[in-house]
Amino acid sequence: MNINEKLSTLKYNKDKDSHLSVDNNICRKCIKKVCTYICPANVYEWNDNSSSLIIRYENCLECGACKIACEKNNIQWRYPSAGCGVKFKNG
Amino acid sequence: MENKTEVIVIGAGPSGVSAAIVLARAGKKVLLIERADNAGDKNMFGGEIYTKQTLEIFPNFIKEAPIERPLTEQGFFLINNEDSVKFSYKISPEKEADSYSVIRSKWDRWCVQEAQKAGVIFAPKTLVKELIVENDKVIGIQTELEKYYSDIVIIADGVNSLLAKQIGLRKEISDCDVTVNVKEVYKLNKEKIEDRFNIDEKSGYAAKILGGPLKNMFSIGFMFTNKETLTLGVGISLDDLKRLEKKPYELLEEIKKHPSVSNYIKGAEVIEYSSHMIPEGGYNKMPKLYKAGVMVVGDAAMLVNNVHFEGTNLAMLSGKIAAEVATEALNSGDYSEKFLALYDKKLRESIVIKDLITHKDTVSFLKKHIKTITELYPEIACEMFKVVTSASNEPKKIIYRRFFMKLIKSGVIFKSIPLGLFAIRKCLEK
């Protein structure tokens, strides 16, 4: 079962704005890009063409791991607006 | 003043709801705030609530709450590359189980309903943006929409506690102080669950899984039986995920495929995937717990005993103790930092901080020996059972000798000495 299939089991109420943001100038200097593999929802993907981070914030499970893991301390992390984001039924 | 109450509790998880209900029962005006539409919507855990501490807050829970199963059997799987050793501790069916499996969306909602019955005002779908601080004293909260004021604020906003950080009670959390947990819940009919785990409708099974795909990292797998679902998950220290460049959900997939686990979930549909962090910093990383007008409880205060997998019980206890101190503070009209230091004192007299102190160096010790624990022990355990059970054409003496040489070469005896000494020291130290 791949991550997209896993995420398809979840219910979300999508926030209109992203609750996650980065400064791509800092990301460009980052070698390890830890966020692209430790995130349990595969929210982050590096796009070589645009030289920027794709952030699929609508898939976020709000665990907070990316903010702690980022070696450049470059992830601005807050909760989605009230009532938005993921909704676990069987947590 | 409008929008003013006696106590605001932020977060309707186990610690927050416990604080709120204890305050309401003492006749205090409490506002319980939750950012989700319903309590439990954002919560996920590795799954058990503990009978003793839960009864202190909810004496009626066994009969009335939406519990899944009493966990009457606790299993341990030591898994190697392809084989495994499993054992379990099963209590007598007449005895009260020490813990129960629950589903958080149902359980947390029930707890909040009980709190409402006791007089707590519940405000779901409310996000606290920040605490209002005046003259170094917390006097209220700023939500997305408005300001609310209270004599005391109790912070129960979970592992990420942005609010404890805002007022300087804690610093940034580092990657060695949290585990990332991912789990899946599987739909399986009642009869199949009971057959597969050798349980009946009044009993339940939980397991901890060590080694295999999780070897050489500070990690554990876990499995829980619910009424008509099964939970399987893994928790891995964030620093190890970084070091080994692993994706948590891929480790979960590897555990699922391991022959010691795969048959339990065979043919069962995954109905939900989820993730959550557990604070593992222990006593050394515990934040300051109070300040004028404010106290921190539960995961927000890092109150988790990671060696015994206890969290919800310590959350409930800390919520209860904070509520008792808040009640005294309200009665005396003193919300100063000096008065609320009583919360720290009482928590230190309880098992919450006593146990955290006992294990303040255990995680860093275990991490140093993680290869022995997660790789060597499962391997040697499997090897030993293989010697006992496999009927080959080789003479037993040769098999024994080979096993003995393996014990010597692997250094398992030598490597176990520090672990044994550590355990003895834990028993003897004051």
Coordinates of C-alpha atoms in Angstrom, one line a residue:
Chain A
M1 CA 0.0 0.0 0.0
N2 CA 1.6 3.2 -1.1
I3 CA 1.4 6.6 0.7
N4 CA -1.3 7.9 -1.7
E5 CA -3.5 4.9 -1.0
K6 CA -2.9 5.4 2.7
L7 CA -3.8 9.1 2.5
S8 CA -7.0 8.3 0.5
T9 CA -8.4 6.6 3.7
L10 CA -8.5 10.0 5.4
K11 CA -11.1 12.7 5.7
Y12 CA -9.9 16.3 5.4
N13 CA -11.5 19.7 5.5
K14 CA -9.2 21.7 3.4
D15 CA -8.0 25.1 4.7
K16 CA -8.0 27.8 2.1
D17 CA -4.5 28.9 2.9
S18 CA -1.4 26.7 3.7
H19 CA -0.5 26.4 7.3
L20 CA 3.0 25.4 6.2
S21 CA 5.6 27.6 4.5
V22 CA 9.3 27.7 3.8
D23 CA 11.9 30.2 2.4
N24 CA 13.0 28.5 -0.8
N25 CA 16.2 30.4 -0.8
I26 CA 17.2 28.5 2.3
C27 CA 15.9 25.2 0.9
R28 CA 18.1 25.6 -2.2
K29 CA 21.2 25.5 0.1
C30 CA 19.9 22.5 2.0
I31 CA 21.6 19.2 1.0
K32 CA 19.7 16.6 2.9
K33 CA 16.2 17.9 2.5
V34 CA 15.0 15.8 5.5
C35 CA 11.4 16.9 5.1
T36 CA 11.1 15.0 1.8
Y37 CA 11.4 11.7 3.6
I38 CA 10.5 11.9 7.3
C39 CA 7.0 13.4 6.7
P40 CA 4.4 10.7 7.4
A41 CA 2.1 12.2 4.8
N42 CA 4.7 12.9 2.1
V43 CA 3.8 16.5 2.1
Y44 CA 7.1 17.8 0.8
E45 CA 8.7 17.2 -2.6
W46 CA 11.6 19.0 -4.1
N47 CA 11.0 20.2 -7.7
D48 CA 14.3 20.5 -9.5
N49 CA 12.8 22.4 -12.5
S50 CA 11.4 25.3 -10.4
S51 CA 14.1 24.8 -7.7
S52 CA 11.5 25.0 -5.0
L53 CA 9.7 22.9 -2.5
I54 CA 6.2 21.6 -3.4
I55 CA 4.1 21.6 -0.2
R56 CA 1.0 19.6 -0.3
Y57 CA -0.4 21.1 2.9
E58 CA -3.8 19.6 2.3
N59 CA -2.4 16.2 3.0
C60 CA -0.8 17.2 6.3
L61 CA -1.5 15.1 9.4
E62 CA -0.5 17.9 11.7
C63 CA 2.1 15.8 13.6
G64 CA 4.7 18.6 13.7
A65 CA 7.7 16.3 12.8
C66 CA 8.9 18.5 9.8
K67 CA 9.3 21.6 11.9
I68 CA 11.5 19.8 14.4
A69 CA 13.4 17.8 11.7
C70 CA 14.3 20.6 9.4
E71 CA 18.0 21.2 9.7
K72 CA 17.7 24.8 8.5
N73 CA 14.9 25.5 11.0
N74 CA 13.1 26.8 7.9
I75 CA 9.5 25.4 8.2
Q76 CA 6.9 27.9 9.5
W77 CA 4.4 25.6 11.1
R78 CA 1.1 26.4 12.6
Y79 CA -2.2 24.6 13.0
P80 CA -4.7 24.9 10.2
S81 CA -7.7 27.2 10.9
A82 CA -10.2 26.0 13.5
G83 CA -12.2 23.0 12.2
C84 CA -9.9 22.6 9.2
G85 CA -7.3 20.0 8.4
V86 CA -7.3 16.2 9.0
K87 CA -10.1 14.5 10.9
F88 CA -9.3 11.1 12.4
K89 CA -12.2 8.7 12.9
N90 CA -10.2 5.8 14.3
G91 CA -7.3 7.5 16.1
Chain B
M1 CA -15.6 42.0 32.3
E2 CA -17.2 40.3 29.3
N3 CA -15.8 37.0 28.0
K4 CA -14.3 36.2 31.4
T5 CA -14.4 32.9 33.2
E6 CA -12.4 31.3 36.1
V7 CA -10.4 28.8 34.2
I8 CA -9.7 28.3 30.4
V9 CA -8.4 24.9 29.5
I10 CA -6.8 24.7 26.0
G11 CA -7.1 21.3 24.4
A12 CA -9.7 18.6 25.0
G13 CA -7.4 15.5 25.1
P14 CA -7.0 13.3 28.2
S15 CA -5.1 15.9 30.2
G16 CA -7.3 18.9 29.3
V17 CA -10.6 17.2 29.8
S18 CA -9.4 15.8 33.2
A19 CA -8.5 19.2 34.4
A20 CA -11.8 20.7 33.2
I21 CA -14.0 18.1 34.8
V22 CA -12.2 18.1 38.1
L23 CA -12.5 21.9 38.2
A24 CA -16.2 21.8 37.3
R25 CA -16.9 19.2 40.0
A26 CA -15.3 21.6 42.5
G27 CA -17.8 24.2 41.4
K28 CA -15.5 26.3 39.2
K29 CA -16.4 28.0 35.9
V30 CA -14.5 26.3 33.2
L31 CA -14.2 26.9 29.5
L32 CA -12.7 24.0 27.6
I33 CA -11.4 24.9 24.1
E34 CA -10.7 22.5 21.2
R35 CA -9.4 23.4 17.7
A36 CA -11.2 20.5 16.0
D37 CA -14.9 20.2 15.2
N38 CA -15.2 17.5 17.8
A39 CA -12.9 16.2 20.6
G40 CA -10.7 13.4 19.4
D41 CA -10.8 14.4 15.7
K42 CA -7.1 15.3 15.8
N43 CA -6.0 12.6 18.2
M44 CA -4.3 9.4 17.6
F45 CA -2.4 7.1 20.0
G46 CA -0.7 3.8 20.2
G47 CA -3.6 2.8 22.0
E48 CA -4.5 2.2 25.6
I49 CA -6.1 4.0 28.6
Y50 CA -5.2 2.9 32.0
T51 CA -7.9 1.7 34.4
K52 CA -6.6 3.1 37.7
Q53 CA -6.0 6.7 36.7
T54 CA -9.1 6.7 34.4
L55 CA -11.3 5.6 37.3
E56 CA -10.1 8.5 39.4
I57 CA -11.5 10.9 36.8
F58 CA -14.3 8.9 35.3
P59 CA -15.6 6.4 37.9
N60 CA -18.3 5.2 35.6
F61 CA -16.2 4.6 32.5
I62 CA -16.1 0.8 32.5
K63 CA -19.9 0.6 32.3
E64 CA -20.7 3.7 30.3
A65 CA -17.8 4.8 28.1
P66 CA -17.3 3.6 24.5
I67 CA -14.4 1.4 25.3
E68 CA -13.3 -1.3 22.9
R69 CA -11.7 -4.2 24.8
P70 CA -10.1 -4.8 28.2
L71 CA -6.4 -5.6 27.4
T72 CA -6.2 -8.9 29.1
E73 CA -3.1 -10.1 27.3
Q74 CA 0.1 -8.2 26.5
G75 CA 2.3 -9.8 23.9
F76 CA 5.9 -9.1 23.0
F77 CA 7.3 -10.0 19.5
L78 CA 11.0 -10.2 19.1
I79 CA 11.4 -10.3 15.4
N80 CA 14.5 -11.3 13.3
N81 CA 14.9 -11.1 9.5
E82 CA 12.3 -13.8 8.8
D83 CA 11.6 -15.6 12.1
S84 CA 10.4 -14.4 15.5
V85 CA 9.9 -15.3 19.1
K86 CA 6.6 -14.3 20.7
F87 CA 5.5 -14.4 24.3
S88 CA 2.7 -12.8 26.2
Y89 CA 1.4 -12.1 29.7
K90 CA -2.3 -13.0 30.1
I91 CA -4.3 -12.1 33.2
S92 CA -7.0 -14.2 34.7
P93 CA -10.5 -13.4 33.2
E94 CA -11.8 -12.7 36.6
K95 CA -9.4 -9.9 37.2
E96 CA -9.9 -6.3 36.2
A97 CA -7.6 -5.4 33.2
D98 CA -5.0 -2.7 33.8
S99 CA -5.9 -1.0 30.5
Y100 CA -8.4 -0.8 27.7
S101 CA -8.2 -0.1 24.0
V102 CA -10.3 2.8 22.9
I103 CA -10.9 4.7 19.7
R104 CA -10.1 8.3 20.3
S105 CA -12.9 10.0 18.3
K106 CA -15.4 8.1 20.4
W107 CA -13.6 8.1 23.7
D108 CA -12.5 11.8 23.8
R109 CA -16.0 12.8 22.8
W110 CA -17.5 10.8 25.6
C111 CA -15.1 12.3 28.1
V112 CA -16.1 15.8 26.9
Q113 CA -19.8 14.9 27.3
E114 CA -19.1 13.9 30.8
A115 CA -17.3 17.1 31.5
Q116 CA -20.3 19.1 30.0
K117 CA -22.6 17.2 32.3
A118 CA -20.4 18.4 35.2
G119 CA -20.8 22.0 34.0
V120 CA -17.9 22.5 31.8
I121 CA -18.5 24.9 28.9
F122 CA -17.1 23.3 25.7
A123 CA -16.0 25.4 22.8
P124 CA -15.0 23.3 19.8
K125 CA -13.8 24.6 16.5
T126 CA -11.8 27.3 18.3
L127 CA -8.2 27.9 17.6
V128 CA -6.1 29.8 20.2
K129 CA -3.7 32.0 18.3
E130 CA -1.8 33.1 21.4
L131 CA -2.0 33.7 25.1
I132 CA -2.6 37.2 26.4
V133 CA 0.2 38.1 28.8
E134 CA 0.1 41.2 30.9
N135 CA 2.9 42.1 33.4
D136 CA 4.4 38.7 32.9
K137 CA 1.1 37.1 33.9
V138 CA -1.1 35.0 31.6
I139 CA -4.6 36.6 31.7
G140 CA -6.4 35.1 28.8
I141 CA -6.4 33.8 25.2
Q142 CA -6.6 35.3 21.8
T143 CA -8.6 33.1 19.4
E144 CA -9.0 33.5 15.7
L145 CA -12.1 35.6 16.5
E146 CA -11.9 37.2 19.9
K147 CA -10.3 37.5 23.3
Y148 CA -11.3 35.5 26.4
Y149 CA -10.0 36.2 29.8
S150 CA -9.6 34.0 32.9
D151 CA -7.9 33.9 36.3
I152 CA -6.0 30.8 35.2
V153 CA -5.2 29.2 31.9
I154 CA -4.3 25.5 31.7
I155 CA -2.3 24.6 28.6
A156 CA -3.2 21.1 27.3
D157 CA -2.4 21.6 23.6
G158 CA -0.4 18.5 23.1
V159 CA 3.1 17.5 22.0
N160 CA 3.7 20.5 19.8
S161 CA 2.6 23.0 22.4
L162 CA 3.0 26.2 20.6
L163 CA 1.6 28.0 23.6
A164 CA 4.0 26.8 26.2
K165 CA 6.7 27.9 23.8
Q166 CA 5.1 31.3 23.2
I167 CA 5.4 32.2 26.9
G168 CA 8.9 30.8 27.2
L169 CA 8.1 27.8 29.4
R170 CA 9.8 25.5 26.9
K171 CA 12.4 25.8 24.2
E172 CA 12.4 24.2 20.7
I173 CA 12.0 20.4 20.9
S174 CA 14.9 18.5 19.3
D175 CA 14.6 15.5 17.0
C176 CA 15.9 13.1 19.6
D177 CA 13.1 14.0 22.0
V178 CA 10.1 12.8 19.9
T179 CA 9.1 9.7 18.0
V180 CA 7.0 9.8 14.9
N181 CA 4.2 7.3 15.0
V182 CA 2.2 6.0 12.1
K183 CA -0.6 3.5 12.3
E184 CA -3.3 1.8 10.3
V185 CA -6.6 0.6 11.5
Y186 CA -8.1 -2.5 9.8
K187 CA -11.7 -3.6 9.6
L188 CA -12.1 -7.2 10.6
N189 CA -15.2 -8.9 12.0
K190 CA -15.4 -9.7 15.6
E191 CA -15.2 -13.5 15.2
K192 CA -12.1 -13.3 13.1
I193 CA -10.4 -11.0 15.6
E194 CA -11.2 -13.3 18.5
D195 CA -10.1 -16.4 16.6
R196 CA -6.8 -14.8 15.4
F197 CA -5.9 -13.6 18.9
N198 CA -7.4 -16.4 21.0
I199 CA -9.6 -14.1 22.9
D200 CA -13.3 -13.8 23.6
E201 CA -15.7 -10.8 23.6
K202 CA -14.7 -9.8 27.1
S203 CA -10.9 -9.8 26.5
G204 CA -8.4 -8.1 24.3
Y205 CA -4.8 -8.5 23.0
A206 CA -2.1 -5.9 22.7
A207 CA 1.5 -6.4 21.4
K208 CA 4.8 -4.6 21.3
I209 CA 7.0 -5.5 18.4
L210 CA 10.8 -5.2 18.6
G211 CA 13.4 -5.6 15.8
G212 CA 13.1 -6.8 12.2
P213 CA 12.6 -3.8 9.9
L214 CA 12.9 -1.6 13.0
K215 CA 16.3 -2.8 14.0
N216 CA 19.1 -0.4 14.9
M217 CA 16.7 2.4 15.6
F218 CA 15.0 3.6 18.8
S219 CA 11.6 2.3 17.8
I220 CA 8.7 0.0 18.6
G221 CA 5.9 -1.6 16.7
F222 CA 2.5 -1.9 18.3
M223 CA -0.7 -3.8 17.7
F224 CA -4.1 -3.5 19.5
T225 CA -7.4 -5.3 19.2
N226 CA -10.5 -3.2 19.2
K227 CA -14.1 -4.6 19.0
E228 CA -14.2 -4.9 15.3
T229 CA -11.0 -3.3 14.2
L230 CA -7.3 -3.9 14.6
T231 CA -4.6 -1.3 15.0
L232 CA -1.0 -1.8 13.8
G233 CA 1.6 0.9 13.9
V234 CA 5.2 1.8 14.4
G235 CA 6.9 4.6 16.3
I236 CA 10.5 5.7 15.4
S237 CA 12.7 8.3 17.0
L238 CA 12.9 11.3 14.6
D239 CA 16.7 11.5 14.8
D240 CA 16.9 7.8 13.7
L241 CA 14.5 8.5 10.8
K242 CA 16.8 11.3 9.7
R243 CA 20.0 9.4 10.2
L244 CA 18.8 6.3 8.3
E245 CA 16.9 8.3 5.8
K246 CA 13.8 6.2 6.3
K247 CA 10.1 7.0 5.5
P248 CA 7.9 6.1 8.5
Y249 CA 5.1 4.6 6.3
E250 CA 7.6 2.4 4.5
L251 CA 8.7 0.9 7.8
L252 CA 5.1 0.3 8.6
E253 CA 4.8 -1.6 5.3
E254 CA 7.8 -3.7 6.1
I255 CA 6.3 -4.7 9.5
K256 CA 3.0 -5.5 7.8
K257 CA 4.8 -7.9 5.4
H258 CA 6.8 -9.7 8.2
P259 CA 5.5 -13.3 8.6
S260 CA 5.1 -12.8 12.4
V261 CA 2.5 -10.1 11.8
S262 CA 1.1 -10.5 8.3
N263 CA -1.5 -13.2 9.1
Y264 CA -3.2 -11.1 11.8
I265 CA -4.1 -8.5 9.2
K266 CA -4.7 -10.8 6.3
G267 CA -7.7 -9.9 4.2
A268 CA -8.5 -7.0 6.4
E269 CA -9.2 -3.6 4.8
V270 CA -7.3 -0.6 5.9
I271 CA -10.0 1.9 7.0
E272 CA -7.6 4.6 8.2
Y273 CA -4.0 5.7 8.2
S274 CA -2.8 8.3 10.8
S275 CA 0.2 9.8 12.4
H276 CA 1.1 11.6 15.6
M277 CA 4.3 12.4 17.6
I278 CA 5.0 11.2 21.1
P279 CA 7.2 13.3 23.4
E280 CA 10.1 11.2 24.5
G281 CA 12.4 13.8 26.1
G282 CA 11.5 12.7 29.6
Y283 CA 12.4 14.5 32.8
N284 CA 15.5 16.3 31.4
K285 CA 13.5 17.9 28.7
M286 CA 10.4 18.7 30.8
P287 CA 9.5 22.3 30.4
K288 CA 8.9 24.7 33.3
L289 CA 5.4 23.7 34.3
Y290 CA 3.9 26.9 35.6
K291 CA 4.1 30.7 35.6
A292 CA 1.8 33.4 36.9
G293 CA -1.8 32.5 35.8
V294 CA -0.8 29.4 33.9
M295 CA 0.0 25.7 34.2
V296 CA 1.0 23.1 31.5
V297 CA -0.3 19.5 31.5
G298 CA 0.0 16.2 29.6
D299 CA 2.0 15.9 26.4
A300 CA 2.5 19.6 26.3
A301 CA 4.6 19.2 29.4
M302 CA 6.4 16.0 28.0
L303 CA 4.8 13.9 30.7
V304 CA 5.3 10.5 29.1
N305 CA 7.0 7.5 30.6
N306 CA 8.4 6.1 27.3
V307 CA 10.0 3.0 29.0
H308 CA 6.6 1.7 30.0
F309 CA 4.6 3.2 27.1
E310 CA 2.5 5.3 29.6
G311 CA 1.1 8.6 28.5
T312 CA -2.6 8.9 28.8
N313 CA -2.6 8.0 32.5
L314 CA 0.1 10.6 33.3
A315 CA -1.9 13.1 31.2
M316 CA -5.0 12.5 33.2
L317 CA -3.1 12.7 36.5
S318 CA -1.4 15.9 35.7
G319 CA -4.7 17.4 34.6
K320 CA -6.3 16.4 37.8
I321 CA -3.4 17.8 39.9
A322 CA -3.4 21.1 38.0
A323 CA -7.1 21.4 38.6
E324 CA -6.8 20.8 42.3
V325 CA -4.1 23.5 42.5
A326 CA -6.2 25.8 40.4
T327 CA -9.1 25.3 42.7
E328 CA -7.0 26.2 45.7
A329 CA -5.7 29.2 43.9
L330 CA -9.2 30.4 43.0
N331 CA -10.3 29.9 46.6
S332 CA -7.5 32.1 47.9
G333 CA -7.6 34.5 44.9
D334 CA -3.9 34.0 44.4
Y335 CA -2.8 33.1 40.8
S336 CA 0.8 34.2 41.3
E337 CA 3.8 32.1 40.1
K338 CA 4.7 31.5 43.7
F339 CA 1.3 30.0 44.4
L340 CA 1.1 27.9 41.3
A341 CA 4.5 26.4 42.1
L342 CA 2.3 24.1 44.2
Y343 CA 1.4 22.3 41.0
D344 CA 5.1 21.4 40.4
K345 CA 5.5 20.3 44.0
K346 CA 2.4 18.1 43.9
L347 CA 3.4 16.6 40.6
R348 CA 6.8 15.7 42.0
E349 CA 5.1 13.9 44.9
S350 CA 3.0 11.9 42.4
I351 CA 4.1 9.0 40.2
V352 CA 4.1 11.4 37.2
I353 CA 7.5 13.0 38.0
K354 CA 8.7 10.3 40.3
D355 CA 8.7 7.9 37.3
L356 CA 10.1 10.4 34.9
I357 CA 13.0 10.9 37.3
T358 CA 13.5 7.2 37.6
H359 CA 13.9 7.0 33.8
K360 CA 15.5 10.4 33.2
D361 CA 18.6 8.7 31.6
T362 CA 17.0 5.5 30.4
V363 CA 16.3 6.5 26.8
S364 CA 19.8 7.9 26.2
F365 CA 21.1 4.6 27.8
L366 CA 18.9 2.4 25.6
K367 CA 19.9 4.4 22.5
K368 CA 23.5 3.6 23.1
H369 CA 22.7 -0.1 23.3
I370 CA 20.0 -0.1 20.6
K371 CA 21.8 -2.5 18.3
T372 CA 22.0 -5.1 21.0
I373 CA 18.3 -4.7 22.0
T374 CA 16.7 -4.4 18.6
E375 CA 19.0 -6.7 16.5
L376 CA 21.1 -9.0 18.6
Y377 CA 18.4 -10.1 21.2
P378 CA 15.8 -11.0 18.6
E379 CA 18.4 -12.9 16.6
I380 CA 19.8 -14.8 19.6
A381 CA 16.3 -15.5 20.9
C382 CA 15.3 -17.0 17.5
E383 CA 18.5 -19.0 17.4
M384 CA 17.9 -20.4 20.8
F385 CA 14.4 -21.6 20.0
K386 CA 15.7 -23.0 16.7
V387 CA 18.2 -25.1 18.6
V388 CA 15.4 -26.5 20.9
T389 CA 12.8 -27.1 18.2
S390 CA 14.4 -28.0 14.9
A391 CA 14.9 -31.7 14.2
S392 CA 17.8 -31.9 11.8
N393 CA 20.1 -34.7 10.7
E394 CA 23.0 -33.1 12.7
P395 CA 24.0 -34.5 16.1
K396 CA 22.7 -32.3 18.9
K397 CA 26.1 -31.8 20.3
I398 CA 27.3 -30.0 17.1
I399 CA 24.2 -27.8 17.1
Y400 CA 24.7 -26.9 20.8
R401 CA 28.4 -26.1 20.1
R402 CA 27.5 -23.9 17.2
F403 CA 25.0 -22.0 19.3
F404 CA 27.5 -21.7 22.1
M405 CA 30.1 -20.3 19.7
K406 CA 27.5 -17.9 18.3
L407 CA 26.8 -16.6 21.9
I408 CA 30.5 -16.1 22.4
K409 CA 31.2 -14.5 19.0
S410 CA 28.1 -12.2 19.0
G411 CA 29.3 -10.9 22.4
V412 CA 25.7 -11.0 23.6
I413 CA 26.7 -11.9 27.2
F414 CA 29.3 -9.2 27.4
K415 CA 27.0 -6.7 25.8
S416 CA 24.2 -7.6 28.3
I417 CA 26.3 -6.7 31.4
P418 CA 25.8 -2.9 31.1
L419 CA 22.1 -3.5 30.6
G420 CA 21.9 -5.7 33.7
L421 CA 23.9 -3.3 35.8
F422 CA 21.7 -0.4 34.6
A423 CA 18.6 -2.3 35.7
I424 CA 20.1 -3.1 39.1
R425 CA 21.1 0.6 39.6
K426 CA 17.5 1.7 38.8
C427 CA 16.2 -0.6 41.5
L428 CA 18.8 0.6 44.1
E429 CA 19.1 4.3 43.5
K430 CA 17.2 6.7 45.7

